[in-house]
Amino acid sequence: MSETTVRLPDGTPVLIRPLTSEDGAELRRGLEHLSPRSAYRRFLGTPPSPTSATVRYLTDVDHVNHEALGASDPASGHGIAVARFVRDHADPSRAELAIAIADAWQRRGLGTLLLDALATRARAVGITTLTGLVLADNTGMLKLFDHLGPTRRQPAGAGTVEVEADLKA
Ligand SMILES: CC(C)(COP(=O)(O)OP(=O)(O)OC[C@H]1O[C@@H](n2cnc3c(N)ncnc32)[C@H](O)[C@@H]1OP(=O)(O)O)[C@@H](O)C(=O)NCCC(=O)NCCS
């Protein structure tokens, strides 16, 4: 996937492209700017320290078993969201997804557009089911999952649910 311009429902343009190892500084900046509430919802607890090893893991991905799509604001040049999947070793038709949108950009349709792009990437590499561990009160994320296709939900303890979505063909 090359860089693509999408438009939010309000017309604002956003750039989406796969992350590369060059994106470490911007990813670190994004993590530092995420509100404690959003960081907690993304990482289901305290976010990892942005050590070089963590940042390398999150950016230097192979785009087949681990994909990470970044969205940026063309006006500022800064990253505003990341969505990723990591393929399941035991069942390569499945992958776990995670997504975080910068607070000022939430509820503007960006999660929907980014997850749509991620699902397209997932299908292209043979993934048919996306899974995620989500806080049970994370209505926005649960609604996003429903956009992907038929979903199943199972309580997974500590206020979380394991969600599975079969990707639309
Ligand atoms: C959850 C998250 C990814 C949603 O992204 P977003 O860009 O805000 O979502 P969208 O604007 O595309 O909205 C998708 C749907 O969720 C709804 N929604 C979004 N945030 C919501 C909220 N806080 N409460 C209720 N509904 C919400 C929207 O109204 C929309 O509903 P629709 O399907 O009926 O149209 C984003 O809020 C986020 O990054 N949160 C912090 C990190 C996180 O929770 N990550 C998920 C862990 S995997």
CSV table of C-alpha atoms and ligand atoms in Angstrom, one decimal:
chain,number,residue,atom,x,y,z
A,1,MET,CA,0.0,0.0,0.0
A,2,SER,CA,1.4,3.4,-0.9
A,3,GLU,CA,0.4,6.7,0.8
A,4,THR,CA,-3.3,7.4,0.3
A,5,THR,CA,-5.2,10.6,1.0
A,6,VAL,CA,-8.6,10.0,2.6
A,7,ARG,CA,-11.2,12.5,3.7
A,8,LEU,CA,-13.0,12.5,7.0
A,9,PRO,CA,-16.8,13.0,6.8
A,10,ASP,CA,-16.2,16.7,7.5
A,11,GLY,CA,-13.9,16.9,4.5
A,12,THR,CA,-10.6,17.1,6.4
A,13,PRO,CA,-7.9,15.3,4.4
A,14,VAL,CA,-5.7,12.7,6.2
A,15,LEU,CA,-2.8,10.7,4.9
A,16,ILE,CA,-2.6,6.9,5.5
A,17,ARG,CA,0.4,4.7,4.8
A,18,PRO,CA,2.3,1.7,6.3
A,19,LEU,CA,4.8,2.6,9.0
A,20,THR,CA,8.5,2.1,8.4
A,21,SER,CA,11.6,2.0,10.7
A,22,GLU,CA,11.9,5.8,10.0
A,23,ASP,CA,8.7,6.5,12.0
A,24,GLY,CA,10.1,5.9,15.4
A,25,ALA,CA,10.4,9.5,16.6
A,26,GLU,CA,6.8,10.3,15.4
A,27,LEU,CA,5.4,7.2,17.1
A,28,ARG,CA,7.2,8.1,20.3
A,29,ARG,CA,5.7,11.6,20.1
A,30,GLY,CA,2.2,10.2,19.5
A,31,LEU,CA,2.5,7.9,22.6
A,32,GLU,CA,3.7,10.9,24.7
A,33,HIS,CA,0.7,13.0,23.6
A,34,LEU,CA,-2.0,10.4,24.1
A,35,SER,CA,-4.2,11.2,27.1
A,36,PRO,CA,-4.0,8.8,30.1
A,37,ARG,CA,-7.5,7.6,29.4
A,38,SER,CA,-6.9,6.8,25.7
A,39,ALA,CA,-3.5,5.2,26.5
A,40,TYR,CA,-5.2,3.0,29.1
A,41,ARG,CA,-7.9,1.9,26.7
A,42,ARG,CA,-5.3,1.2,24.0
A,43,PHE,CA,-2.9,-0.8,26.2
A,44,LEU,CA,-5.4,-2.0,28.8
A,45,GLY,CA,-3.2,-0.6,31.5
A,46,THR,CA,0.0,1.4,31.7
A,47,PRO,CA,1.5,2.0,28.3
A,48,PRO,CA,4.9,0.5,27.6
A,49,SER,CA,7.9,2.8,28.1
A,50,PRO,CA,8.9,3.9,24.7
A,51,THR,CA,12.4,2.3,24.8
A,52,SER,CA,14.2,1.9,21.5
A,53,ALA,CA,13.3,-1.9,21.4
A,54,THR,CA,9.6,-1.1,21.9
A,55,VAL,CA,9.6,1.6,19.3
A,56,ARG,CA,11.5,-0.7,16.8
A,57,TYR,CA,8.9,-3.5,17.4
A,58,LEU,CA,6.0,-1.1,16.8
A,59,THR,CA,7.5,0.5,13.6
A,60,ASP,CA,9.9,-2.0,11.9
A,61,VAL,CA,7.2,-4.4,10.8
A,62,ASP,CA,7.2,-7.0,8.0
A,63,HIS,CA,3.8,-5.9,6.6
A,64,VAL,CA,2.7,-9.6,6.3
A,65,ASN,CA,2.6,-11.0,9.8
A,66,HIS,CA,2.7,-7.6,11.5
A,67,GLU,CA,1.2,-4.6,9.7
A,68,ALA,CA,1.0,-1.0,11.1
A,69,LEU,CA,-0.8,1.7,9.3
A,70,GLY,CA,-0.2,5.3,10.3
A,71,ALA,CA,-2.4,8.3,9.7
A,72,SER,CA,-1.0,11.8,9.6
A,73,ASP,CA,-2.3,15.4,9.4
A,74,PRO,CA,-1.0,16.9,6.1
A,75,ALA,CA,-1.4,20.4,7.7
A,76,SER,CA,1.0,19.7,10.6
A,77,GLY,CA,2.9,16.7,9.2
A,78,HIS,CA,2.4,14.9,12.6
A,79,GLY,CA,1.1,11.4,13.1
A,80,ILE,CA,-2.4,11.3,14.5
A,81,ALA,CA,-3.3,7.6,14.6
A,82,VAL,CA,-1.9,4.0,14.2
A,83,ALA,CA,-3.8,0.8,13.6
A,84,ARG,CA,-2.0,-2.6,13.5
A,85,PHE,CA,-2.5,-6.3,13.3
A,86,VAL,CA,-0.3,-9.1,14.5
A,87,ARG,CA,-0.9,-12.5,13.0
A,88,ASP,CA,-1.6,-15.4,15.3
A,89,HIS,CA,1.3,-18.0,15.2
A,90,ALA,CA,-1.0,-20.9,15.9
A,91,ASP,CA,-3.7,-19.9,13.4
A,92,PRO,CA,-2.4,-17.7,10.5
A,93,SER,CA,-5.9,-16.9,9.3
A,94,ARG,CA,-6.3,-14.8,12.5
A,95,ALA,CA,-4.7,-11.6,13.7
A,96,GLU,CA,-5.1,-9.4,16.7
A,97,LEU,CA,-5.7,-5.7,16.0
A,98,ALA,CA,-5.0,-2.6,18.1
A,99,ILE,CA,-5.7,1.0,17.2
A,100,ALA,CA,-5.2,4.4,18.8
A,101,ILE,CA,-6.4,7.8,17.5
A,102,ALA,CA,-5.0,11.0,18.9
A,103,ASP,CA,-7.6,12.5,21.3
A,104,ALA,CA,-8.3,15.6,19.2
A,105,TRP,CA,-9.1,13.4,16.2
A,106,GLN,CA,-11.4,10.9,17.9
A,107,ARG,CA,-15.1,10.6,16.9
A,108,ARG,CA,-14.5,12.2,13.5
A,109,GLY,CA,-14.6,9.0,11.5
A,110,LEU,CA,-10.9,8.4,11.3
A,111,GLY,CA,-11.0,5.0,13.2
A,112,THR,CA,-13.6,3.8,10.7
A,113,LEU,CA,-11.4,4.8,7.7
A,114,LEU,CA,-8.2,3.4,9.2
A,115,LEU,CA,-9.7,0.1,10.2
A,116,ASP,CA,-11.2,-0.2,6.7
A,117,ALA,CA,-7.7,0.2,5.3
A,118,LEU,CA,-6.3,-2.3,7.8
A,119,ALA,CA,-8.9,-4.9,7.0
A,120,THR,CA,-8.0,-4.5,3.3
A,121,ARG,CA,-4.4,-5.1,4.1
A,122,ALA,CA,-5.3,-8.1,6.3
A,123,ARG,CA,-7.4,-9.7,3.6
A,124,ALA,CA,-4.6,-9.2,1.1
A,125,VAL,CA,-2.3,-11.4,3.2
A,126,GLY,CA,-4.8,-14.1,3.9
A,127,ILE,CA,-6.2,-13.1,7.2
A,128,THR,CA,-10.0,-13.7,7.5
A,129,THR,CA,-10.6,-13.0,11.2
A,130,LEU,CA,-9.5,-10.0,13.3
A,131,THR,CA,-9.6,-10.3,17.1
A,132,GLY,CA,-9.1,-7.7,19.9
A,133,LEU,CA,-9.1,-7.5,23.6
A,134,VAL,CA,-11.3,-4.5,24.4
A,135,LEU,CA,-12.6,-2.9,27.7
A,136,ALA,CA,-16.2,-3.8,28.0
A,137,ASP,CA,-17.2,-0.1,28.3
A,138,ASN,CA,-15.2,1.0,25.2
A,139,THR,CA,-18.3,1.7,23.1
A,140,GLY,CA,-16.4,3.3,20.3
A,141,MET,CA,-14.1,0.3,19.7
A,142,LEU,CA,-16.9,-2.2,20.0
A,143,LYS,CA,-18.8,-0.2,17.3
A,144,LEU,CA,-15.7,-0.1,15.1
A,145,PHE,CA,-15.5,-3.9,15.3
A,146,ASP,CA,-19.1,-4.2,14.2
A,147,HIS,CA,-18.1,-2.3,11.0
A,148,LEU,CA,-15.7,-5.1,10.1
A,149,GLY,CA,-18.2,-7.9,9.7
A,150,PRO,CA,-20.1,-10.4,11.9
A,151,THR,CA,-18.6,-10.3,15.4
A,152,ARG,CA,-18.5,-12.6,18.4
A,153,ARG,CA,-17.9,-11.3,22.0
A,154,GLN,CA,-16.7,-13.3,25.0
A,155,PRO,CA,-16.0,-11.9,28.5
A,156,ALA,CA,-12.2,-12.1,29.1
A,157,GLY,CA,-11.9,-11.0,32.7
A,158,ALA,CA,-10.8,-7.7,34.4
A,159,GLY,CA,-13.5,-5.8,32.6
A,160,THR,CA,-12.5,-6.8,29.1
A,161,VAL,CA,-14.1,-8.7,26.2
A,162,GLU,CA,-12.4,-10.7,23.5
A,163,VAL,CA,-14.0,-9.7,20.2
A,164,GLU,CA,-13.7,-11.5,16.9
A,165,ALA,CA,-14.8,-10.2,13.5
A,166,ASP,CA,-15.0,-12.3,10.4
A,167,LEU,CA,-13.8,-10.0,7.6
A,168,LYS,CA,-16.3,-9.3,4.8
A,169,ALA,CA,-15.1,-10.9,1.6
B,1,LIG,C1,-11.9,3.6,20.0
B,1,LIG,C2,-11.3,4.5,18.9
B,1,LIG,C3,-10.3,3.7,18.1
B,1,LIG,C4,-12.5,4.9,17.9
B,1,LIG,O1,-12.0,5.7,16.8
B,1,LIG,P1,-12.7,6.9,16.3
B,1,LIG,O2,-12.0,7.5,15.2
B,1,LIG,O3,-13.1,7.8,17.5
B,1,LIG,O4,-14.1,6.2,15.8
B,1,LIG,P2,-15.1,6.8,14.6
B,1,LIG,O5,-15.2,8.3,14.7
B,1,LIG,O6,-14.7,6.2,13.3
B,1,LIG,O7,-16.5,6.2,15.2
B,1,LIG,C5,-16.8,4.8,15.0
B,1,LIG,C6,-18.1,4.6,15.7
B,1,LIG,O8,-17.9,4.6,17.1
B,1,LIG,C7,-18.7,5.6,17.7
B,1,LIG,N1,-17.9,6.2,18.8
B,1,LIG,C8,-16.6,6.6,18.7
B,1,LIG,N2,-16.2,7.0,19.9
B,1,LIG,C9,-17.2,6.8,20.8
B,1,LIG,C10,-17.4,7.0,22.2
B,1,LIG,N3,-16.4,7.5,22.9
B,1,LIG,N4,-18.6,6.7,22.7
B,1,LIG,C11,-19.6,6.2,22.0
B,1,LIG,N5,-19.5,5.9,20.6
B,1,LIG,C12,-18.3,6.3,20.1
B,1,LIG,C13,-19.0,6.6,16.6
B,1,LIG,O9,-20.1,7.4,16.9
B,1,LIG,C14,-19.2,5.7,15.4
B,1,LIG,O10,-20.5,5.1,15.5
B,1,LIG,P3,-21.3,4.5,14.3
B,1,LIG,O11,-20.6,3.2,14.0
B,1,LIG,O12,-22.6,4.4,14.8
B,1,LIG,O13,-21.1,5.5,13.2
B,1,LIG,C15,-10.7,5.8,19.4
B,1,LIG,O14,-11.6,6.5,20.2
B,1,LIG,C16,-9.4,5.6,20.2
B,1,LIG,O15,-8.3,5.6,19.7
B,1,LIG,N6,-9.6,5.4,21.6
B,1,LIG,C17,-8.5,5.3,22.5
B,1,LIG,C18,-7.7,3.9,22.2
B,1,LIG,C19,-8.6,2.7,22.2
B,1,LIG,O16,-9.6,2.7,22.9
B,1,LIG,N7,-8.2,1.8,21.4
B,1,LIG,C20,-8.9,0.5,21.2
B,1,LIG,C21,-8.2,-0.6,21.8
B,1,LIG,S1,-7.9,-1.9,20.6
